[in-house]
Short mmCIF file of C-alpha atoms in Angstrom, two decimals:
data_model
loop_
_atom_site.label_atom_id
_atom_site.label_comp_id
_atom_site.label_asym_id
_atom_site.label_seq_id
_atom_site.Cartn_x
_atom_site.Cartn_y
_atom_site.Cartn_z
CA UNK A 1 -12.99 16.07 -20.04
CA UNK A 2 -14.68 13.88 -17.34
CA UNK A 3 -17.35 11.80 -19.12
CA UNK A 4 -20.09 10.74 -16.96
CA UNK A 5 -21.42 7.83 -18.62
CA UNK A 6 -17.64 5.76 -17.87
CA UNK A 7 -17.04 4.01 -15.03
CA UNK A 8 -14.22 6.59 -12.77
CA UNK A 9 -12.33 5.99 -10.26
CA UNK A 10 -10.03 8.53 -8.46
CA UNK A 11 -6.38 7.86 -7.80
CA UNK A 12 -5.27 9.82 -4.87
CA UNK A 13 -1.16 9.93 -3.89
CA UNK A 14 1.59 11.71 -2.08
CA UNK A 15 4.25 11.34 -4.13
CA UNK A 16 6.84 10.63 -0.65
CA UNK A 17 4.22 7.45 -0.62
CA UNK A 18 6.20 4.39 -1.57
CA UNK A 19 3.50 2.00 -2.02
CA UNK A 20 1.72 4.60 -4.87
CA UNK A 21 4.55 4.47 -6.92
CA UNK A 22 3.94 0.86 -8.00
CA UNK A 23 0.43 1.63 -8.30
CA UNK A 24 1.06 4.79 -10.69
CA UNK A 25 2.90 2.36 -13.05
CA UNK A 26 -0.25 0.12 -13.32
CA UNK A 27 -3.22 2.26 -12.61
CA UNK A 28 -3.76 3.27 -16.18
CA UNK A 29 -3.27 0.14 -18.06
CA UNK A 30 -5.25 -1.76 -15.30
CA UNK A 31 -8.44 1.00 -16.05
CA UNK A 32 -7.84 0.94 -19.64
CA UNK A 33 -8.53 -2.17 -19.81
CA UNK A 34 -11.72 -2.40 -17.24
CA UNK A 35 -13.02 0.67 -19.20
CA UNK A 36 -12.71 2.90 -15.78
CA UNK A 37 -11.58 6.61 -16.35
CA UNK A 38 -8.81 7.74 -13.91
CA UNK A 39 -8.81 10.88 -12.30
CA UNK A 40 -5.44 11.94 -10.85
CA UNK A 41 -5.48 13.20 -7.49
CA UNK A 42 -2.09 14.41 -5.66
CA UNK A 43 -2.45 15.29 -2.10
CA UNK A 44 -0.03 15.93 0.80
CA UNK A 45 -0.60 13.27 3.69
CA UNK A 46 0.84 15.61 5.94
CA UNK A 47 -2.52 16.60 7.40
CA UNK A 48 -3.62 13.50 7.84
CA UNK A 49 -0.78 12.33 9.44
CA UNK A 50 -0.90 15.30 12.25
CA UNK A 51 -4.47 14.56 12.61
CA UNK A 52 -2.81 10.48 14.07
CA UNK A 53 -0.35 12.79 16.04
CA UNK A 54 2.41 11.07 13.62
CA UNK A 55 5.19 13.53 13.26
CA UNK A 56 6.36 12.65 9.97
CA UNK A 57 6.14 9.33 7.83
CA UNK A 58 4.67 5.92 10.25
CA UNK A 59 7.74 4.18 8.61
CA UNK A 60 10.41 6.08 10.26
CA UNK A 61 8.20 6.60 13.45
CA UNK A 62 7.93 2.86 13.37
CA UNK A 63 10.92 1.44 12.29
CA UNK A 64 9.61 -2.49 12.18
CA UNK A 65 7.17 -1.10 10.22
CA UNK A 66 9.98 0.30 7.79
CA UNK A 67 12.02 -2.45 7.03
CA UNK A 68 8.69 -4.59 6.54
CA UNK A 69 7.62 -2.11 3.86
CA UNK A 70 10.60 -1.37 2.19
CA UNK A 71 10.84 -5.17 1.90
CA UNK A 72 7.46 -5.66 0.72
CA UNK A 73 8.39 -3.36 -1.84
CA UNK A 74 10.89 -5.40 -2.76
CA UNK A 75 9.05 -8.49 -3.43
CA UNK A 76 6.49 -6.30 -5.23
CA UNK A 77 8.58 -4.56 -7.53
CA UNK A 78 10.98 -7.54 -8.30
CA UNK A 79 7.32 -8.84 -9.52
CA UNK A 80 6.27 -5.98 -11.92
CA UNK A 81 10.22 -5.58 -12.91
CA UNK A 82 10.11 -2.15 -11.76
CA UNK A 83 13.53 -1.11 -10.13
CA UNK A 84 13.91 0.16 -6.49
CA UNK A 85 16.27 2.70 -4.75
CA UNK A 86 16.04 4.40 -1.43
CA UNK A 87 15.52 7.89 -1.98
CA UNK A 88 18.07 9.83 0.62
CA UNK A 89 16.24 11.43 2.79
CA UNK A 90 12.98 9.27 2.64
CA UNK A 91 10.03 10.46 2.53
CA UNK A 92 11.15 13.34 -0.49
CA UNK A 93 9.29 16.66 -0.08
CA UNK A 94 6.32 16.11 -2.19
CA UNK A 95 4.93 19.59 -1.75
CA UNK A 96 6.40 21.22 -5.71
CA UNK A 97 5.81 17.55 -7.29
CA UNK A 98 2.04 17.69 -6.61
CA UNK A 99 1.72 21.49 -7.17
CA UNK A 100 3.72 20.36 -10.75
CA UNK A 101 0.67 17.67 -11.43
CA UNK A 102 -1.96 20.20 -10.51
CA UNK A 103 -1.01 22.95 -13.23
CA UNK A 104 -1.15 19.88 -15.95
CA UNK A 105 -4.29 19.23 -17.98
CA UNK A 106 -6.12 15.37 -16.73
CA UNK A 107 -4.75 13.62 -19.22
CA UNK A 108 -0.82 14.71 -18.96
CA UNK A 109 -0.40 13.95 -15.45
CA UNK A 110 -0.24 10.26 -15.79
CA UNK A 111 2.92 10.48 -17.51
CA UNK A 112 4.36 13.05 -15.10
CA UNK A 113 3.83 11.42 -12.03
CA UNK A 114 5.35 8.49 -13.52
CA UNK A 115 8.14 10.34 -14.48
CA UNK A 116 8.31 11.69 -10.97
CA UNK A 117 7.86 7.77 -9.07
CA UNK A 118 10.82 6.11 -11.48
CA UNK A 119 13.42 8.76 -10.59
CA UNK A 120 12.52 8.74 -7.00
CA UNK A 121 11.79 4.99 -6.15
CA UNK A 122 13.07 3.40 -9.18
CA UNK A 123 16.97 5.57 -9.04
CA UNK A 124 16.75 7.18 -5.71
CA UNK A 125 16.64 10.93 -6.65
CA UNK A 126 15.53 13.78 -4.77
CA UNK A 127 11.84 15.44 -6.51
CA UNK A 128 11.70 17.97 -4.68
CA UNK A 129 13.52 20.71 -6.75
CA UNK A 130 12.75 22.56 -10.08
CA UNK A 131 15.83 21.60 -12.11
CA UNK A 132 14.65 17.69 -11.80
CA UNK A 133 10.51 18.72 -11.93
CA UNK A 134 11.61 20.88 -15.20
CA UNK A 135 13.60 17.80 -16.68
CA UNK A 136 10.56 15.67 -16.14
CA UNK A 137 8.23 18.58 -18.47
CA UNK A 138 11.32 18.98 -20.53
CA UNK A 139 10.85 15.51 -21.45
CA UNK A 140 7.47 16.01 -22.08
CA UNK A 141 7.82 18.76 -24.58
CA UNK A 142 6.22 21.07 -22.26
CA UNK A 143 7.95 24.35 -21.17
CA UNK A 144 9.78 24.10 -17.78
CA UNK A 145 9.21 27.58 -16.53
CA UNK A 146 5.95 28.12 -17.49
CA UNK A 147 4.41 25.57 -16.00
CA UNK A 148 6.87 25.79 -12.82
CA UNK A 149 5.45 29.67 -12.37
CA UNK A 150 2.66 28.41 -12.80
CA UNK A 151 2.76 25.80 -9.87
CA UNK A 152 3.43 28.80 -6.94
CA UNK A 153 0.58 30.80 -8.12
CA UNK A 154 -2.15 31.72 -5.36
CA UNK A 155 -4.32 29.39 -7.41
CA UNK A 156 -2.33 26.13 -7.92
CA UNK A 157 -1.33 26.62 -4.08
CA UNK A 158 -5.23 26.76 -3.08
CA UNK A 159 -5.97 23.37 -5.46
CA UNK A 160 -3.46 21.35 -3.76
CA UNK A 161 -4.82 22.57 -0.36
CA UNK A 162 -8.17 21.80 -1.35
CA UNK A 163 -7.31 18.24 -2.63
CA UNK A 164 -5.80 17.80 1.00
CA UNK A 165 -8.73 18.85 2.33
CA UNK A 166 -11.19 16.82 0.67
CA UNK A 167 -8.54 13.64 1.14
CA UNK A 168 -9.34 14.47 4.79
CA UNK A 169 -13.31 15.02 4.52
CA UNK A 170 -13.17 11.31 2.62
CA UNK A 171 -11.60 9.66 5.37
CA UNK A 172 -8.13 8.46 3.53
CA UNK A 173 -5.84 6.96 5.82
CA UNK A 174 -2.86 7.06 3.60
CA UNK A 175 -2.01 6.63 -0.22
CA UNK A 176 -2.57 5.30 -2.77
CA UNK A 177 -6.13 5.26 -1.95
CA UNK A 178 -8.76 4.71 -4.90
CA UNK A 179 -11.96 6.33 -4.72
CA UNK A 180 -15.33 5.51 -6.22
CA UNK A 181 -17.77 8.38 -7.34
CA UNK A 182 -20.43 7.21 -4.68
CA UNK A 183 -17.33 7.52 -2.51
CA UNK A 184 -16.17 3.82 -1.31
CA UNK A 185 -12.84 4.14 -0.18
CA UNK A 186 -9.97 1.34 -1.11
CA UNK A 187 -6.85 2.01 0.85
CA UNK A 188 -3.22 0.63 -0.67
CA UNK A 189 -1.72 -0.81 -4.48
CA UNK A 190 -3.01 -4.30 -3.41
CA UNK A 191 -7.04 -3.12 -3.39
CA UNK A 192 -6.50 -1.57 -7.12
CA UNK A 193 -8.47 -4.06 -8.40
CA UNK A 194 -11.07 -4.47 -5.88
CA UNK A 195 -11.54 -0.41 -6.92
CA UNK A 196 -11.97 -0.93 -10.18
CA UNK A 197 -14.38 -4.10 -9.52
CA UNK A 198 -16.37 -1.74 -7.61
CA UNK A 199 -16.39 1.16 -9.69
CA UNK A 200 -17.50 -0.83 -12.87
CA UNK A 201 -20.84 -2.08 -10.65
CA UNK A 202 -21.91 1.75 -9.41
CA UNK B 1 3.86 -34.58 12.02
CA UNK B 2 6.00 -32.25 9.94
CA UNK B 3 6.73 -33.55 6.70
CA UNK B 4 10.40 -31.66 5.97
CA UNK B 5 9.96 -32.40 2.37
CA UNK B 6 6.75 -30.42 2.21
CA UNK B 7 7.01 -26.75 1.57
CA UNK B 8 5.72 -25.02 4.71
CA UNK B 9 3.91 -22.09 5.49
CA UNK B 10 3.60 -20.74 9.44
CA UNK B 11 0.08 -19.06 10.11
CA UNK B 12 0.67 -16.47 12.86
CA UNK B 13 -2.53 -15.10 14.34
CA UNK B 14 -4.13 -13.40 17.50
CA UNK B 15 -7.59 -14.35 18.29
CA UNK B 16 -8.14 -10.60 19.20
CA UNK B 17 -7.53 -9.70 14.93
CA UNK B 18 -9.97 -9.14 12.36
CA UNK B 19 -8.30 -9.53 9.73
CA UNK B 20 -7.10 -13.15 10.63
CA UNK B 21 -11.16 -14.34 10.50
CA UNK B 22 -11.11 -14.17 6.66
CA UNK B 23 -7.51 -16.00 6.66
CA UNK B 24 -8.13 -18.49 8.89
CA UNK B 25 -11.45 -19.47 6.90
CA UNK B 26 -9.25 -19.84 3.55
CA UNK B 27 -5.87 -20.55 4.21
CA UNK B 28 -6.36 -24.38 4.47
CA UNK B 29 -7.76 -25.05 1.48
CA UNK B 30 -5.76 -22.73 -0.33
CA UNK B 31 -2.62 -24.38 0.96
CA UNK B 32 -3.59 -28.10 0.77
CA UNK B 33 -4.56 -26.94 -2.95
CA UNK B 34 -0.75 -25.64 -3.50
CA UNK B 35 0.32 -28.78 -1.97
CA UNK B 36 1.82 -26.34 1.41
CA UNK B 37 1.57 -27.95 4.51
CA UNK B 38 -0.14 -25.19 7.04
CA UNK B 39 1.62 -24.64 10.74
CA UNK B 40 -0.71 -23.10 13.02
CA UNK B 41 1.01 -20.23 15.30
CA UNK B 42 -1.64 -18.32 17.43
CA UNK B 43 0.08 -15.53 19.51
CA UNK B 44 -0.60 -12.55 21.53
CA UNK B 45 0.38 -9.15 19.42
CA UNK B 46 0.52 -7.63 22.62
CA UNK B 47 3.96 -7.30 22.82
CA UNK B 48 4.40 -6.03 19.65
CA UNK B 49 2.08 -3.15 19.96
CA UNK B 50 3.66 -2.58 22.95
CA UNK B 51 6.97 -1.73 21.65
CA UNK B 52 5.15 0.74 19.17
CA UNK B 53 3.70 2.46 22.35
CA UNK B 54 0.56 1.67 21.38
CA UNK B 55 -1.94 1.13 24.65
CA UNK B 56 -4.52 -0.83 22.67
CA UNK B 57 -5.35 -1.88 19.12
CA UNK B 58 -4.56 0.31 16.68
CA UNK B 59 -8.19 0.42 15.21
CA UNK B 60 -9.30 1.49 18.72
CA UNK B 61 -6.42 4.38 19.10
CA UNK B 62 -7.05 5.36 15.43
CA UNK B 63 -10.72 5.81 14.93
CA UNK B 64 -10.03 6.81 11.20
CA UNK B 65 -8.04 3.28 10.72
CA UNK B 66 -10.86 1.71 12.52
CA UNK B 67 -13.68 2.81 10.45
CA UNK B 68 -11.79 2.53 7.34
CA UNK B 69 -10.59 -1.69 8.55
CA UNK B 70 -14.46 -2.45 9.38
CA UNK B 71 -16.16 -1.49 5.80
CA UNK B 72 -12.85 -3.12 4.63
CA UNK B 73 -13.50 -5.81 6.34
CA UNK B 74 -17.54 -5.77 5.64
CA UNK B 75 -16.49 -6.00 1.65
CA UNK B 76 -14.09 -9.28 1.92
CA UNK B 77 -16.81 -10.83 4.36
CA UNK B 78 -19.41 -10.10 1.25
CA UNK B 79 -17.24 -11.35 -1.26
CA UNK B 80 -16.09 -14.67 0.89
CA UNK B 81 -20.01 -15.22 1.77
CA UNK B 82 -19.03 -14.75 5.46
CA UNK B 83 -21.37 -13.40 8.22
CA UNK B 84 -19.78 -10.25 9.97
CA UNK B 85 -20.48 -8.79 13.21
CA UNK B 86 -18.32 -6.85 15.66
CA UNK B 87 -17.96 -8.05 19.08
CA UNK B 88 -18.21 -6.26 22.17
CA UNK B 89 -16.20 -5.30 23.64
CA UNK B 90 -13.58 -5.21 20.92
CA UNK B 91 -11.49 -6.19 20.75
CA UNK B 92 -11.58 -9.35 22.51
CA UNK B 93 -9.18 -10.97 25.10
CA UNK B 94 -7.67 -13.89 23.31
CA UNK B 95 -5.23 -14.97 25.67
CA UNK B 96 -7.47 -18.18 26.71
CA UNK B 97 -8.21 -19.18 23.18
CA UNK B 98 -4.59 -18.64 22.30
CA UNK B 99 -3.93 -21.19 25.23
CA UNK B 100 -6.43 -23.52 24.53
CA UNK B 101 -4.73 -23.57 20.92
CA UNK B 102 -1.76 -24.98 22.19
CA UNK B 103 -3.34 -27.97 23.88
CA UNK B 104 -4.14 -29.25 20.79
CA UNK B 105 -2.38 -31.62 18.48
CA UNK B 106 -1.59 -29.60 15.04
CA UNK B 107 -4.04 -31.36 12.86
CA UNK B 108 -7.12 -30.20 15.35
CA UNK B 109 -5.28 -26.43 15.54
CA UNK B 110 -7.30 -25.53 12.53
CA UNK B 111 -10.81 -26.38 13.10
CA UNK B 112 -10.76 -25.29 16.33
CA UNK B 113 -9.51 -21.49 14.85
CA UNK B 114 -12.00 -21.53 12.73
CA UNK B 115 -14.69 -22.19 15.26
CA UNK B 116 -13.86 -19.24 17.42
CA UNK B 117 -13.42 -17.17 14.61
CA UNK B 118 -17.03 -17.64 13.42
CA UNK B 119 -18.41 -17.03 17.04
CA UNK B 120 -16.43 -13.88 17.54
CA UNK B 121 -16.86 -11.93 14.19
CA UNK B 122 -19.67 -14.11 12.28
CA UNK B 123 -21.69 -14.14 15.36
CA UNK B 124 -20.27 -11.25 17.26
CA UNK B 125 -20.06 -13.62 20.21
CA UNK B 126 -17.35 -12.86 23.77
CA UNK B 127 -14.55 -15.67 22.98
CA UNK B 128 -12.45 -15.32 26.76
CA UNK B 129 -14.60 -17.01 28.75
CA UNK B 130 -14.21 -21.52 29.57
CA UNK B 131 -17.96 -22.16 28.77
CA UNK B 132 -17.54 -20.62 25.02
CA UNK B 133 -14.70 -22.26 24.54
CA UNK B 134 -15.30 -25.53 26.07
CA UNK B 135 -18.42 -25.69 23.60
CA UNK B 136 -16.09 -25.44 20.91
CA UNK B 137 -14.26 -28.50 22.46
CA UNK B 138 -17.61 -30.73 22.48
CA UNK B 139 -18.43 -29.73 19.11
CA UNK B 140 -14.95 -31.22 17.96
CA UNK B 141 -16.03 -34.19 20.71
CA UNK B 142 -13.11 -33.45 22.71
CA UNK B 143 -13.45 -33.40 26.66
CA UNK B 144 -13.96 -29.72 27.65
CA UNK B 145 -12.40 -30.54 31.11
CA UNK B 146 -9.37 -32.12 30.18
CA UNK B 147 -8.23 -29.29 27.28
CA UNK B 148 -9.53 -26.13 29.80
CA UNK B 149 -7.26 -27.46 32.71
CA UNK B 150 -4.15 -28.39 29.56
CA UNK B 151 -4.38 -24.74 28.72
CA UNK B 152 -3.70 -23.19 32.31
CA UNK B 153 -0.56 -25.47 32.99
CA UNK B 154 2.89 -23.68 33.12
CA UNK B 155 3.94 -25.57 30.28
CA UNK B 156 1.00 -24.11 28.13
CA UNK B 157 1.19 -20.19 29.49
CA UNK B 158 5.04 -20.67 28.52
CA UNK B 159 4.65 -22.23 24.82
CA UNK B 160 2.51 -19.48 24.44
CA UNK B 161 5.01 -16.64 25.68
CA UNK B 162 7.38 -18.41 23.69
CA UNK B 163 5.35 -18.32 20.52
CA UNK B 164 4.77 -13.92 20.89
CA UNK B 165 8.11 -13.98 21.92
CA UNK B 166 9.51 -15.54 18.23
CA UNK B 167 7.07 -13.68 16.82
CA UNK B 168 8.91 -10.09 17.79
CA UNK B 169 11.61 -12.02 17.17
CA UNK B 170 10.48 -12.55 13.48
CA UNK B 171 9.92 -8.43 12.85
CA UNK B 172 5.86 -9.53 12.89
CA UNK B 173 3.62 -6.01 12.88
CA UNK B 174 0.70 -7.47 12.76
CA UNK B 175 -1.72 -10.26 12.28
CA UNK B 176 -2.29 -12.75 9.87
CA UNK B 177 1.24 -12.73 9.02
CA UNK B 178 2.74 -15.99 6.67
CA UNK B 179 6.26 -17.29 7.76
CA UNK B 180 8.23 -19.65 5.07
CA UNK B 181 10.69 -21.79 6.15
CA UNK B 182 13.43 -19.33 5.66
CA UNK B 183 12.27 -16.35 7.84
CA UNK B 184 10.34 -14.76 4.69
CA UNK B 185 7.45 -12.24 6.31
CA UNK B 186 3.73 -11.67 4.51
CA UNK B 187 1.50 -9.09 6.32
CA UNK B 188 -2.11 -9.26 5.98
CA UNK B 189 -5.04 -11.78 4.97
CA UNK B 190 -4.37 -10.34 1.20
CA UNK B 191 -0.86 -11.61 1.05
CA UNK B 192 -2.20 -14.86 1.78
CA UNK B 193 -1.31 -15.85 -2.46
CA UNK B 194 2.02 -14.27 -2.35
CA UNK B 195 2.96 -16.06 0.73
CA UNK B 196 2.37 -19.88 -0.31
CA UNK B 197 4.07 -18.55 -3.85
CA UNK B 198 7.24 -17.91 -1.81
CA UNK B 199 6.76 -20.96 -0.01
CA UNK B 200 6.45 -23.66 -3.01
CA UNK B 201 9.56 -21.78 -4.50
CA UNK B 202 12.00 -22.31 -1.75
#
């Protein structure tokens, strides 16, 4: 699947992250067009989190830091004409989502995690349950509960803990981060394209 | 000095942030190219971290944050052809340089910024201290003497409390952060473009 003579950069998200879902909606076009293959890489931020001794998202722990974000999100998605709701509670459990992603081939979970992003930040819905995650492979013409038994299998469980893991060992501070394949690290939507710079010169 | 029909943009930064070197060495041009007229607002972000119960800078508590801000910050120095060095201690104490800041008249604000900013992080040079700044004061052929005395009145310390003061009073997190005339918030050197957008549309 992964052809090593393109350009690749990986896209790593929570999907409780607010700032990845406008950078889901453009990743693939952006890398398209640069000639970069994107590998999709859901993680749980949880980990990292407890390893800052945060408790829980930095935008509830830090509520000036809230309302700036959710306002920057604002500006940013009035911008790319991408609608924006509050998902109640914020952050959504993330942990089924990225399991979900994880049982799909490469090239399928693009459209899934979009899927996923536009009902929680662009309408507001909770993610975290298997009648929306089934709508969202329904849609897709892929069979709900095969690939939701799937996504509580020993092995699916042990992927997603692995991706955490290795977000760790890279030294992401939060998501979206973009990685290169000699490992350069771009934290946040607004570095997308500094990523992609940099992957197109290794 | 302030033109009222000119749109405005308010340049909040701490002599003690990284991340304000790289804005401080392009937001003048950039601006006098969009036809914004530039207010120069140095401040102390101790406050503000202080109400997030943080004892230090972030990048200092945060070791993750820290590496990941320096090669960050190593990659926009490339790009922008700007030396890069990391004081010591870091970071620095900027409450003199803040100070001295205030003495001036608003059209000297910015060269003198830009002077300490290239000693502290192009040079890696200790910015606290009346001898390294009063050199920056000859350079710009102003008398040392007469600015370094200016800067320890009671009227100076209290512009300056004043000016960290509005900023918490603005919802600032963080430095470089743009102010328009109408209370609109940008965080961070890269929202530099968005900023003087907002500003030349109000």
């Amino acid at each position: 699947m992964t052809d090593p003579a393109l350009p690749r950069l990986e896209f790593w998200y929570d999907f409780a992250s607010t700032y990845s879902y406008p950078a889901s909606m453009r990743v693939e076009e952006l890398a398209a067009r640069s000639g970069v293959e994107i590998s999709w890489q859901p993680f749980l931020l949880g980990s990292i989190f407890a390893e800052q001794n945060w408790l829980g998202s930095p935008f509830n722990i830090y509520p000036r830091k809230g309302r700036y974000m959710w306002r920057d999100m604002e500006r940013i998605c009035e911008k790319m004409k991408l609608p924006l709701r509050k998902p109640d509670p914020f952050p959504q459990n993330s942990l089924l989502a990225a399991r979900v992603t994880l049982t799909l081939p490469e090239h399928q979970r693009g459209k899934f995690t979009r899927l996923v992003y536009a009902a929680e930040f662009g309408e507001g819905k909770v993610i975290s349950n298997e009648t929306m995650l089934g709508g969202f492979l329904a849609k897709m013409k892929l069979e709900p509960p095969k690939f939701l038994t799937l996504a509580i299998t020993p092995e699916i469980k042990q992927q997603l803990k692995h991706n955490s893991e290795r977000a760790n060992a890279l030294g992401l501070i939060g998501a979206p981060s973009f990685v290169t394949r000699s490992g350069e690290v771009f934290w946040g939507n607004d570095r997308l394209e500094d990523a992609l710079e940099w992957a197109l010169r290794e």
